[in-house]
XYZ file of C-alpha atoms in Angstrom:
558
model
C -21.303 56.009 48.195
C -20.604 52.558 48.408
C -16.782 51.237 48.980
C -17.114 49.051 45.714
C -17.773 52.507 43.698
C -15.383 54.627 45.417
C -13.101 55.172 43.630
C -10.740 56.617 46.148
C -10.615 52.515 47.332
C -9.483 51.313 44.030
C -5.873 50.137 44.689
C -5.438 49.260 41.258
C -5.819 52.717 39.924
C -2.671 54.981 40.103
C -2.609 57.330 43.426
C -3.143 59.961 41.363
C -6.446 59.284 40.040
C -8.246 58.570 42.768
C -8.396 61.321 44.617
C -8.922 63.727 41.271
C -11.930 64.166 39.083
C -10.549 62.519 36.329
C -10.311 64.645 33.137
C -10.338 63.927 29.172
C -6.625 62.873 28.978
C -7.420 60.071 31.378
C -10.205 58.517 30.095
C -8.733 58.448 26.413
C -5.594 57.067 28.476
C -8.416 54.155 29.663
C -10.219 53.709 26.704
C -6.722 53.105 24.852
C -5.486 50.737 27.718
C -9.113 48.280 27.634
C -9.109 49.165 23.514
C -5.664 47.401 23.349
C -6.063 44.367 25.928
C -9.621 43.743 24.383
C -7.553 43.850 20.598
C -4.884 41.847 21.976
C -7.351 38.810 23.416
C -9.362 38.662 20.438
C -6.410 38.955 17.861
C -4.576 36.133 20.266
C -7.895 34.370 20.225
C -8.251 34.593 16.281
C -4.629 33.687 15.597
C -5.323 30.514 17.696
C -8.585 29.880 15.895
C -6.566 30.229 12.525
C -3.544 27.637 14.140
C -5.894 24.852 14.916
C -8.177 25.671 12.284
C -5.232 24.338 9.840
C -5.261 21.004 11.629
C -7.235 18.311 12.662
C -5.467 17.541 16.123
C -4.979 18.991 19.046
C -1.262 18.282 18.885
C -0.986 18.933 15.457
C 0.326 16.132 14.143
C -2.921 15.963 11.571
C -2.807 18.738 9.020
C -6.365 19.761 7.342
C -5.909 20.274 3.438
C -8.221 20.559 0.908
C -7.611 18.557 -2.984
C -9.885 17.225 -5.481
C -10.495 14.568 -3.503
C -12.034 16.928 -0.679
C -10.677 17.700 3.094
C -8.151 15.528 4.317
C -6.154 14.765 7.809
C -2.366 14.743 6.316
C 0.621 13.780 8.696
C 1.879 11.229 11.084
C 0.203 9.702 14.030
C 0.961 6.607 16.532
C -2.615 7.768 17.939
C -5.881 5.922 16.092
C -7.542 9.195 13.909
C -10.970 8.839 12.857
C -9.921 9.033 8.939
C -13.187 6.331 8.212
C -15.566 4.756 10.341
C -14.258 1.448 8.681
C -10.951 1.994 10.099
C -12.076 2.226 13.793
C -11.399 -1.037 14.968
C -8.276 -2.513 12.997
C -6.591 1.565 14.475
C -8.147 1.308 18.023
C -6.142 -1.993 17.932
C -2.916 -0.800 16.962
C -3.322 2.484 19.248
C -3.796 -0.292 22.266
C -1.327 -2.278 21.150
C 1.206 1.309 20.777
C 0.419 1.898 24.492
C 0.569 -1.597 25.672
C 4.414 -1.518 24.177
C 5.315 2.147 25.290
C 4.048 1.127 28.768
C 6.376 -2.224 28.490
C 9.292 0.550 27.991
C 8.111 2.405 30.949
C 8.470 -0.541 33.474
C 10.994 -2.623 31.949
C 12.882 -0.904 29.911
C 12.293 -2.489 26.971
C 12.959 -0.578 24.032
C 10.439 0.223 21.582
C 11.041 0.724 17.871
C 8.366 2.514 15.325
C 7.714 1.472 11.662
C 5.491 4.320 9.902
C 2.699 2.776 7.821
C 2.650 5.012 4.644
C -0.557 5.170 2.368
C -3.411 6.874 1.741
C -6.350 5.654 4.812
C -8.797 7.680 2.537
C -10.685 6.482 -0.509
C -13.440 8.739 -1.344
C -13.357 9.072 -5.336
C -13.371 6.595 -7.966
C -9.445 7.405 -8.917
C -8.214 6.633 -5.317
C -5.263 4.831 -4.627
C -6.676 2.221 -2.646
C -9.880 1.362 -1.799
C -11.747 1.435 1.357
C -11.286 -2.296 1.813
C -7.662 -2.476 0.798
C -7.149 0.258 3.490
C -8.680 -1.883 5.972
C -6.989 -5.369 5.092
C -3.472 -3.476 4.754
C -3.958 -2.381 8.135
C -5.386 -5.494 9.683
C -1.951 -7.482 8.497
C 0.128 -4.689 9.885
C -1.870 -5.390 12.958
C -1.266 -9.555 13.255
C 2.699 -8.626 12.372
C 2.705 -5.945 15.053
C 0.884 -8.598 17.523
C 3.111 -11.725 16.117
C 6.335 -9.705 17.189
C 5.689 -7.523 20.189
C 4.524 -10.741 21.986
C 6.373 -13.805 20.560
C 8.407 -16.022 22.591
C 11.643 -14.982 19.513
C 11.142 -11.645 20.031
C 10.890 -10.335 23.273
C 13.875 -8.158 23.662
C 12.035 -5.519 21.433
C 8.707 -4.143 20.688
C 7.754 -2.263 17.573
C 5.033 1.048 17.734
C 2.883 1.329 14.176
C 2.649 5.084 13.194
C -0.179 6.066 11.012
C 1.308 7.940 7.896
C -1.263 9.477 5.966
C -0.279 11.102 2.228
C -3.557 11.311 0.683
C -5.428 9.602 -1.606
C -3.687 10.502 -4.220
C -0.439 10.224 -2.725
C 0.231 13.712 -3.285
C 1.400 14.768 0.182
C 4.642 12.663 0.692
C 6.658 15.637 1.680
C 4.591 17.043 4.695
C 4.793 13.058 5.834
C 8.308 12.396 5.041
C 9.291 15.566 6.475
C 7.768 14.374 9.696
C 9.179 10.747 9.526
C 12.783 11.855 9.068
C 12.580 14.011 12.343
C 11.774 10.726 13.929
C 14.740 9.249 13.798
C 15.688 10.010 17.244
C 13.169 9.803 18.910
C 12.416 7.838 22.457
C 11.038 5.058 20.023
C 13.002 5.997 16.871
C 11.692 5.291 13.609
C 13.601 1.929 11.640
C 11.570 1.774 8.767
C 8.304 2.447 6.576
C 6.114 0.194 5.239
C 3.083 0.510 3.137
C 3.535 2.506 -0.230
C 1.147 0.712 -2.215
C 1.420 2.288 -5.887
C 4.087 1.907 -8.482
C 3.996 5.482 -9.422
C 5.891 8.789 -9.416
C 4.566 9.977 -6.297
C 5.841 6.751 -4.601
C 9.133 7.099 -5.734
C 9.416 10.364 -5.085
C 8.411 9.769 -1.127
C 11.628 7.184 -1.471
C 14.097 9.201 -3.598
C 13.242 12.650 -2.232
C 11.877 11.599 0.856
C 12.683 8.799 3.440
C 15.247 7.465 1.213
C 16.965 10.816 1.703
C 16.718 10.296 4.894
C 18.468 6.432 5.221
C 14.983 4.884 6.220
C 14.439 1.617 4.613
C 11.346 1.336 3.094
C 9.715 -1.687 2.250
C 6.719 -2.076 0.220
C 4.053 -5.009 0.334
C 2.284 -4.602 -3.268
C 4.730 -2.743 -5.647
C 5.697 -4.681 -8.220
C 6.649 -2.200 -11.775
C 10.441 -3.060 -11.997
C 10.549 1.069 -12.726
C 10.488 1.527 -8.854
C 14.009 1.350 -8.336
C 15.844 2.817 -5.524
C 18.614 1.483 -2.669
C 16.517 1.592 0.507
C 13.031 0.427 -1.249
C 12.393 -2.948 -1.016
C 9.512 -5.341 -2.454
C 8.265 -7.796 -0.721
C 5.690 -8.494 -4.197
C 7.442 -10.339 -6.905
C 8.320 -7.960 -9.705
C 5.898 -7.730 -12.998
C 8.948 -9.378 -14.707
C 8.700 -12.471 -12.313
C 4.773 -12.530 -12.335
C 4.881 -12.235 -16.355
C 6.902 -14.994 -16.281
C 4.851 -17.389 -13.861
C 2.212 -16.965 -16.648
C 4.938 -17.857 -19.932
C 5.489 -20.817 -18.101
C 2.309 -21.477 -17.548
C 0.874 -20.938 -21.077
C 3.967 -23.252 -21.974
C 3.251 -26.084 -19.767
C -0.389 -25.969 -20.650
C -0.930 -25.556 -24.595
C -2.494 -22.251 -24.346
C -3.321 -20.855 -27.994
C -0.725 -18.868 -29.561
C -2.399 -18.023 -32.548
C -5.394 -16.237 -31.999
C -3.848 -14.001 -29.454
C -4.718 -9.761 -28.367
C -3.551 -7.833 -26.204
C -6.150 -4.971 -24.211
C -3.860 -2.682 -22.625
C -4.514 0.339 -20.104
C -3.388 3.602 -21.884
C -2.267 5.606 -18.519
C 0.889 6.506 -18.362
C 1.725 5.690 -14.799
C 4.312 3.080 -13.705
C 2.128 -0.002 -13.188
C 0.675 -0.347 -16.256
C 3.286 1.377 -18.526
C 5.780 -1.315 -17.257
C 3.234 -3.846 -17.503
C 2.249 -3.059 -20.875
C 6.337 -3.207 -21.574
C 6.938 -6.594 -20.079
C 3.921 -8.668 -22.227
C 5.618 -6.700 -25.294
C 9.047 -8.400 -24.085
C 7.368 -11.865 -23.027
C 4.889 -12.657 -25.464
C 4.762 -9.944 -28.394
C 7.067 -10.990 -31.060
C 5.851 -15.070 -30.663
C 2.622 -14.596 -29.845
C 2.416 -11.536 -32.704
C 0.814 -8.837 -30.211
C 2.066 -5.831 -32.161
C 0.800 -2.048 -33.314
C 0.884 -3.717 -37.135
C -1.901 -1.215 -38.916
C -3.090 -4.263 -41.116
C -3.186 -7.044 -38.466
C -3.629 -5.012 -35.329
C -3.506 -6.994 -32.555
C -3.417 -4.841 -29.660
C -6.143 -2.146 -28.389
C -6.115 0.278 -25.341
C -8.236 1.867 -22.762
C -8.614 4.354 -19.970
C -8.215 2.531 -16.407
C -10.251 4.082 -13.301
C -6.950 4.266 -11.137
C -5.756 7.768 -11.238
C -6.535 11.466 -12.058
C -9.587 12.021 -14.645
C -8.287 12.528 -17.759
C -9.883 13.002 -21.091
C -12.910 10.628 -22.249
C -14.456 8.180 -19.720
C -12.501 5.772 -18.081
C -13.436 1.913 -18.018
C -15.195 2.138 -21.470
C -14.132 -1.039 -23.566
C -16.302 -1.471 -26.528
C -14.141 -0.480 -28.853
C -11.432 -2.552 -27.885
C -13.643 -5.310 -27.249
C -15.580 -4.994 -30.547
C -11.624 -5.693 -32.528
C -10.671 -8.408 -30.133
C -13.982 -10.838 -30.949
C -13.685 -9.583 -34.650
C -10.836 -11.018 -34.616
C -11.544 -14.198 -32.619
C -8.841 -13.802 -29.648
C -8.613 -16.657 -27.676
C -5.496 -15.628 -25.460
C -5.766 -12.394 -24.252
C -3.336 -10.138 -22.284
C -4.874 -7.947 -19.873
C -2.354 -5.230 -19.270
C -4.655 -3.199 -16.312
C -5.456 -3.180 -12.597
C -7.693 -5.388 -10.851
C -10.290 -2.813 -11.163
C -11.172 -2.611 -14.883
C -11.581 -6.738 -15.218
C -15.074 -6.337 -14.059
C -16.093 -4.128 -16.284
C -14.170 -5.642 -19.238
C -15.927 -8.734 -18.755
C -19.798 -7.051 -18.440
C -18.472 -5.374 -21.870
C -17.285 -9.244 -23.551
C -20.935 -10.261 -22.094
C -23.000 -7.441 -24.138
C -20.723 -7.502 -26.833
C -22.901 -9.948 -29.856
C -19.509 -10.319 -31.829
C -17.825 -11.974 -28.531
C -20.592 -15.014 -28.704
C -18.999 -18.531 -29.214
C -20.186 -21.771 -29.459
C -19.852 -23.579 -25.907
C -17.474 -26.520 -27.811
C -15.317 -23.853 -28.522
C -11.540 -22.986 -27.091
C -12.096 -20.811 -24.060
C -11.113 -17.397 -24.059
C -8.360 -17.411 -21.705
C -7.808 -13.971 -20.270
C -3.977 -13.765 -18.496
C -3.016 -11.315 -16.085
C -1.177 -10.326 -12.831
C -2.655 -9.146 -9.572
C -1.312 -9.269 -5.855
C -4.228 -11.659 -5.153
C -7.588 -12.946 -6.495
C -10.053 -9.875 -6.482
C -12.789 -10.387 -4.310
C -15.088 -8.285 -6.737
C -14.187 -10.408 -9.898
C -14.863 -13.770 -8.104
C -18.073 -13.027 -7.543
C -21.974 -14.748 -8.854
C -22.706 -12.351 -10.946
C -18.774 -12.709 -12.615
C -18.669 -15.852 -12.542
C -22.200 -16.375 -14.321
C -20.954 -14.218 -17.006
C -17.284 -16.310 -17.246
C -19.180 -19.501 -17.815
C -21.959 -18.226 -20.267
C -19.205 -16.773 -22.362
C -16.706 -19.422 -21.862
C -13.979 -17.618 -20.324
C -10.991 -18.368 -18.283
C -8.889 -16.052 -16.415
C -5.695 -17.455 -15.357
C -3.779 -14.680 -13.260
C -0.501 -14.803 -11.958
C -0.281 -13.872 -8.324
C 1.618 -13.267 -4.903
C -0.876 -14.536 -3.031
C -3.520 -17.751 -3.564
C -5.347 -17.389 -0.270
C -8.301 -19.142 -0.960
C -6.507 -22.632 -2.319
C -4.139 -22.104 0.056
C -7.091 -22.192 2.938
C -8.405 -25.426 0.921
C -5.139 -27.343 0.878
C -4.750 -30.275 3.067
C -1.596 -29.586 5.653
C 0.612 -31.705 3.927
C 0.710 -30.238 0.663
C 4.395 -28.206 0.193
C 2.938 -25.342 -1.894
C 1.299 -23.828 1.016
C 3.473 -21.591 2.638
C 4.024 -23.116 6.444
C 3.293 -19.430 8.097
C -0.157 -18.940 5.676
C -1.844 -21.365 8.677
C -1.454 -19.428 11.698
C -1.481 -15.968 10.207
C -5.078 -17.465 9.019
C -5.900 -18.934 12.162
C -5.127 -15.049 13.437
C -6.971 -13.012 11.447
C -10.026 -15.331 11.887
C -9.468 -14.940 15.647
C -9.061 -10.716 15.091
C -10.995 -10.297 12.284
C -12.595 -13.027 10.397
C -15.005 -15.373 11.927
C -15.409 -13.669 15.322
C -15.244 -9.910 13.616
C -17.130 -8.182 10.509
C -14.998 -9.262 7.958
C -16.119 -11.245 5.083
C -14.838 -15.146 4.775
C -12.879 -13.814 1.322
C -11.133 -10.989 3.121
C -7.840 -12.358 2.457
C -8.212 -12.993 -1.109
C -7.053 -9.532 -2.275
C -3.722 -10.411 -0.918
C -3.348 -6.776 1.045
C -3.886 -8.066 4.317
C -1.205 -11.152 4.217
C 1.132 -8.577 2.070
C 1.604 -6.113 4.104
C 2.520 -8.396 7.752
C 5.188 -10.053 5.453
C 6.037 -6.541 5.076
C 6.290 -5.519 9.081
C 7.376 -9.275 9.749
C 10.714 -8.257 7.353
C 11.379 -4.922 9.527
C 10.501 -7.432 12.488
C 13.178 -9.815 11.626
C 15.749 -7.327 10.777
C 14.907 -5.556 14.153
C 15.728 -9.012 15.916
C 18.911 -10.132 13.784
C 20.277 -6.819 14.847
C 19.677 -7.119 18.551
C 21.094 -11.045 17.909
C 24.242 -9.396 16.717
C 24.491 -7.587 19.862
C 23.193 -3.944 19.567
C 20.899 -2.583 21.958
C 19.818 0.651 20.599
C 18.742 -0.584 16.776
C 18.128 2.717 14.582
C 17.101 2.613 10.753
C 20.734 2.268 9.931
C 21.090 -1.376 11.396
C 17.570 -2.541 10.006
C 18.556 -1.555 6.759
C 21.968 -3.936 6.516
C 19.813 -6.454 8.045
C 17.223 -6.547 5.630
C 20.169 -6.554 2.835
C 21.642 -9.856 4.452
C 19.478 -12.367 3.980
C 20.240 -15.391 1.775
C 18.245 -18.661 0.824
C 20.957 -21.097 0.745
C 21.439 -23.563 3.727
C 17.143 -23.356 4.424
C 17.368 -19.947 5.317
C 19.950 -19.842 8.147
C 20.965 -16.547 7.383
C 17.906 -13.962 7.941
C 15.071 -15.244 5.349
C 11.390 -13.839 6.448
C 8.865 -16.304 7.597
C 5.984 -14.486 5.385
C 2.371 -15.545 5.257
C 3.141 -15.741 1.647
C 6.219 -18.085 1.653
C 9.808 -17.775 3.100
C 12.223 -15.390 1.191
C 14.753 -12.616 1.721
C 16.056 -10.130 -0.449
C 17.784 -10.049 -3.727
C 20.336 -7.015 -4.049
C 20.746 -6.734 -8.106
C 23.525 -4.726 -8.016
C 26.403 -7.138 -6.260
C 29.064 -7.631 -8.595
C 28.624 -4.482 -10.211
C 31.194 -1.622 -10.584
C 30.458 1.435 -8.817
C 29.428 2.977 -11.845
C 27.122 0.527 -13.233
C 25.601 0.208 -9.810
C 24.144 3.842 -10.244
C 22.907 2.966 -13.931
C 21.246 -0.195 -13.720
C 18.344 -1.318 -11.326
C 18.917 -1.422 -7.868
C 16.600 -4.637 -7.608
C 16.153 -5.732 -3.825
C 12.951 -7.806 -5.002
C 12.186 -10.744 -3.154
C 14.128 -13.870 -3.178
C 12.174 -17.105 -3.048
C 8.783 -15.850 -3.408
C 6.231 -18.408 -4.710
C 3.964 -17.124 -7.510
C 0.645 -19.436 -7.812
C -0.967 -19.139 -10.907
C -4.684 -19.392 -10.459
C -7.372 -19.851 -12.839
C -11.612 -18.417 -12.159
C -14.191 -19.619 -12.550
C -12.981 -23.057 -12.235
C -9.963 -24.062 -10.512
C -7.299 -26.291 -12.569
C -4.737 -27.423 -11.484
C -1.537 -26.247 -13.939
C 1.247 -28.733 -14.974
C 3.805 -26.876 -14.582
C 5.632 -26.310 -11.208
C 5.169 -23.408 -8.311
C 6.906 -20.758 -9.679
C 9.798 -19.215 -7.043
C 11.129 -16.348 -8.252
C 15.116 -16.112 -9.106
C 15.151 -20.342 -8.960
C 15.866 -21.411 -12.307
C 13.526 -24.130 -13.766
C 14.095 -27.300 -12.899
C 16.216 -26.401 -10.066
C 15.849 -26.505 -6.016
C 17.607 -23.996 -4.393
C 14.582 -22.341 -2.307
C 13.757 -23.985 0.828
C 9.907 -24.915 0.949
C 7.889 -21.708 1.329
């Protein structure tokens, strides 16, 4: 017999066993001993297939989770994630640029700072938050921000890391996110801040109030603009809807737009946006410019947007409101919707035979507010159907990238940082990458770095007031210390969208009314261009700054 199958030379065995003919009792004894280590591996080996199975990282920062809007990657990440192919290169950048500043911190100590970047980076149904392209540009501004502060010349005693905060496309996973982001907070590079949250609706404020808010993380939000999303550590860097409303009264005043034959279309959804939107025209224009629910002379219609969950009957369908505002013969029109539904409202005026006029006729002006001028509105086809039907849309909004491209360098209604951030994202993105030359017309990409550039400047005041280790706590009461007066010597934001700092609504107040009213912390300063498609006029009143009273000069030039 051979020394391999003797078992008599297998020193594993128990003494006992090898020199016996082994009976029943011992091999049950084996076969229960390999039964339970074979049970054992596989069970291990199941329960680990069932751990990773519930996320899409190896270090499970990612967590898989299935919603109407299919599988998603939930959770927080300073890694680049393949959430869309489209997102590749603006997140392979920030990932480099992550390591490039962690590895600063490794050889010279410099400390490194992170600022999550919370939204959806998904956008696979019709109801999405943002689109694919909003995404993108919101991520390619964090980028030039992140860039602009880890290596400029004002700057270089810090160096901020971008994490990747996914909560869905429907912004229904805040908590697993803000969860994660409050445990942050101490961390090697501790998180200071969030930036991002790009909806005015309840989900948003709850990832504030319940959420980071909780938590004493500033939050500071490019786009929102519904005065409804109140809280003390959210701040806008959009004007509000009560600001951008306003831009347009004034304009319609300085400009002799028809106040007679006036209607207002109005999206029915009952979400923050256009709720508060729908609220403020009421306030601004209903009573004298008669846009009221009167049964008899009805002058106000509504519809279901796209933005959102499905709800009953089809969304974008405008014939019937449409079909009363021609009958009527609008000429002023109040849009109260998103960018989204113009589009479609227009192809609807187009095929509607009541909405014909004779080309002498007053223009239909439609007026509305937007963060910038929608790409897919400005288009051929949109404009074709604009100038057949003699329409003008005149749209208050945060950002006028295109004119402000166009403008000669002396003229003081450009904002002085619009240039270079420009000249940047041509250099990253535009002319020498895939991006289209009216990329920066939907305002998302020059939003959100005036977003990171406020954390940025807070992050640098505080180190200028000599603290070394700056946490969320000392970004916060920097970014509520800014003032305007004396050209901005006191902490204003050099945004890519004009100068400003914030407005903090509530000084002056008693403690109790503090808690009742708004919180405010809307931007100071902040020019509002009011823009006009498809041709460009210029409007006789002046550039609208928002908490400047007319006729007054108190903001430095933006």
């Amino acid at each position: 017999m051979s020394s391999r199958t003797d078992r008599r030379n297998w020193v594993w065995l128990p003494s006992r066993l090898r020199f016996r003919v082994l009976g029943l009792i011992d091999v049950a004894a084996l076969w229960v001993v390999v039964s339970a280590l074979v049970g054992a591996g596989a069970w291990w080996g199941l329960d680990t297939y069932r751990d990773h199975r519930d996320y899409c990282t190896e270090n499970q920062e990612l967590r898989r989770v299935t919603s109407d809007a299919g599988e998603e990657c939930i959770g927080v990440t300073a890694a680049a994630y393949a959430f869309d192919p489209d997102l590749a290169d603006v997140m392979g950048r920030i990932e480099a640029e992550n390591e490039a500043a962690r590895e600063g911190a490794r050889k010279s100590g410099k400390p490194v700072v992170s600022v999550a970047v919370v939204m959806p980076y998904t956008s696979s149904t019709p109801g999405a938050a943002m689109s694919k392209e909003l995404i993108r540009h919101s991520l390619q501004g964090a980028y030039l921000a992140q860039r602009g502060h880890n290596h400029g010349p004002a700057t270089r005693d810090t160096a901020i890391q971008l994490l990747f905060a996914n909560v869905g496309e429907d912004l229904s996973h805040w908590q697993t996110v803000t969860d994660e982001l409050s445990s942050r907070r101490g961390d090697k590079a501790p998180l200071v801040a969030a930036i991002g949250l790009p909806n005015s609706d309840a989900h948003t404020l709850d990832t504030v109030r319940k959420g980071i808010g909780r938590a004493k993380v500033p939050a500071v939000s490019a786009v929102l603009s519904s005065r409804d999303m109140e809280h003390p550590f959210l701040f806008k860097v959009s004007p509000s809807t009560d600001q951008l409303v306003d831009a347009l009264k004034r304009h319609v005043s300085a400009n002799k737009v028809n106040r007679e034959d006036t209607f207002m279309i109005a999206d029915e959804r009952d979400d923050n946006y256009v709720a508060n939107l729908r609220r403020v025209f009421r306030q601004e224009f209903g009573a004298q410019y008669g846009i009221t629910d009167d049964e008899v002379q009805r002058r106000t219609e509504t519809y279901q947007g796209i933005k959102g969950p499905a709800e009953e009957g089809e969304p974008q369908i405008f014939r019937r409101a449409v079909s009363a505002m021609c009958a009527v013969g609008a000429r002023t029109v109040f849009l109260a919707g998103r960018d989204a539904d113009l589009p479609p409202f227009l192809e609807t005026i187009d095929q509607t035979r009541s909405c014909d006029s004779d080309p002498d006729d007053e223009p239909m002006r439609i007026l509305r507010v937007s963060t910038g001028r929608d790409p897919v509105t400005e288009t051929a086809a949109m404009r074709r159907i604009a100038e057949r039907n003699n329409i003008e849309i005149v749209t208050a909004a945060a950002v006028d990238a295109p004119r402000w491209r166009a403008a000669s360098s002396g003229d003081d209604q450009v904002p002085k940082a619009f240039g270079p951030f420009a000249d940047s994202y041509d250099q990253y993105f535009g002319k020498n990458g895939k991006e289209q030359p009216d990329a920066l017309s939907d305002g998302y990409a020059v939003m959100h770095h005036d977003a990171l550039t406020a954390v940025g400047t807070a992050v640098a005041a505080a180190q200028d007031s000599g603290i070394e280790s700056v946490d969320h706590n000392d970004v916060y009461d920097e970014l509520r210390r800014g003032s305007p007066l004396a050209q901005c010597a006191a902490g204003c934001v050099p945004g890519a969208s004009g100068v400003f700092t914030f407005a903090d609504e509530s000084m002056g107040t008693d403690e109790r009314a503090r808690h009742e009213a708004a919180t405010g912390l809307w931007p100071v300063c902040k020019p509002v261009p009011v823009v006009t498609f498809p041709k460009e006029r210029l409007s006789r009143s002046p550039l609208y700054r928002t908490y400047q009273e007319p006729d007054r000069t108190t903001c430095p030039r933006p």
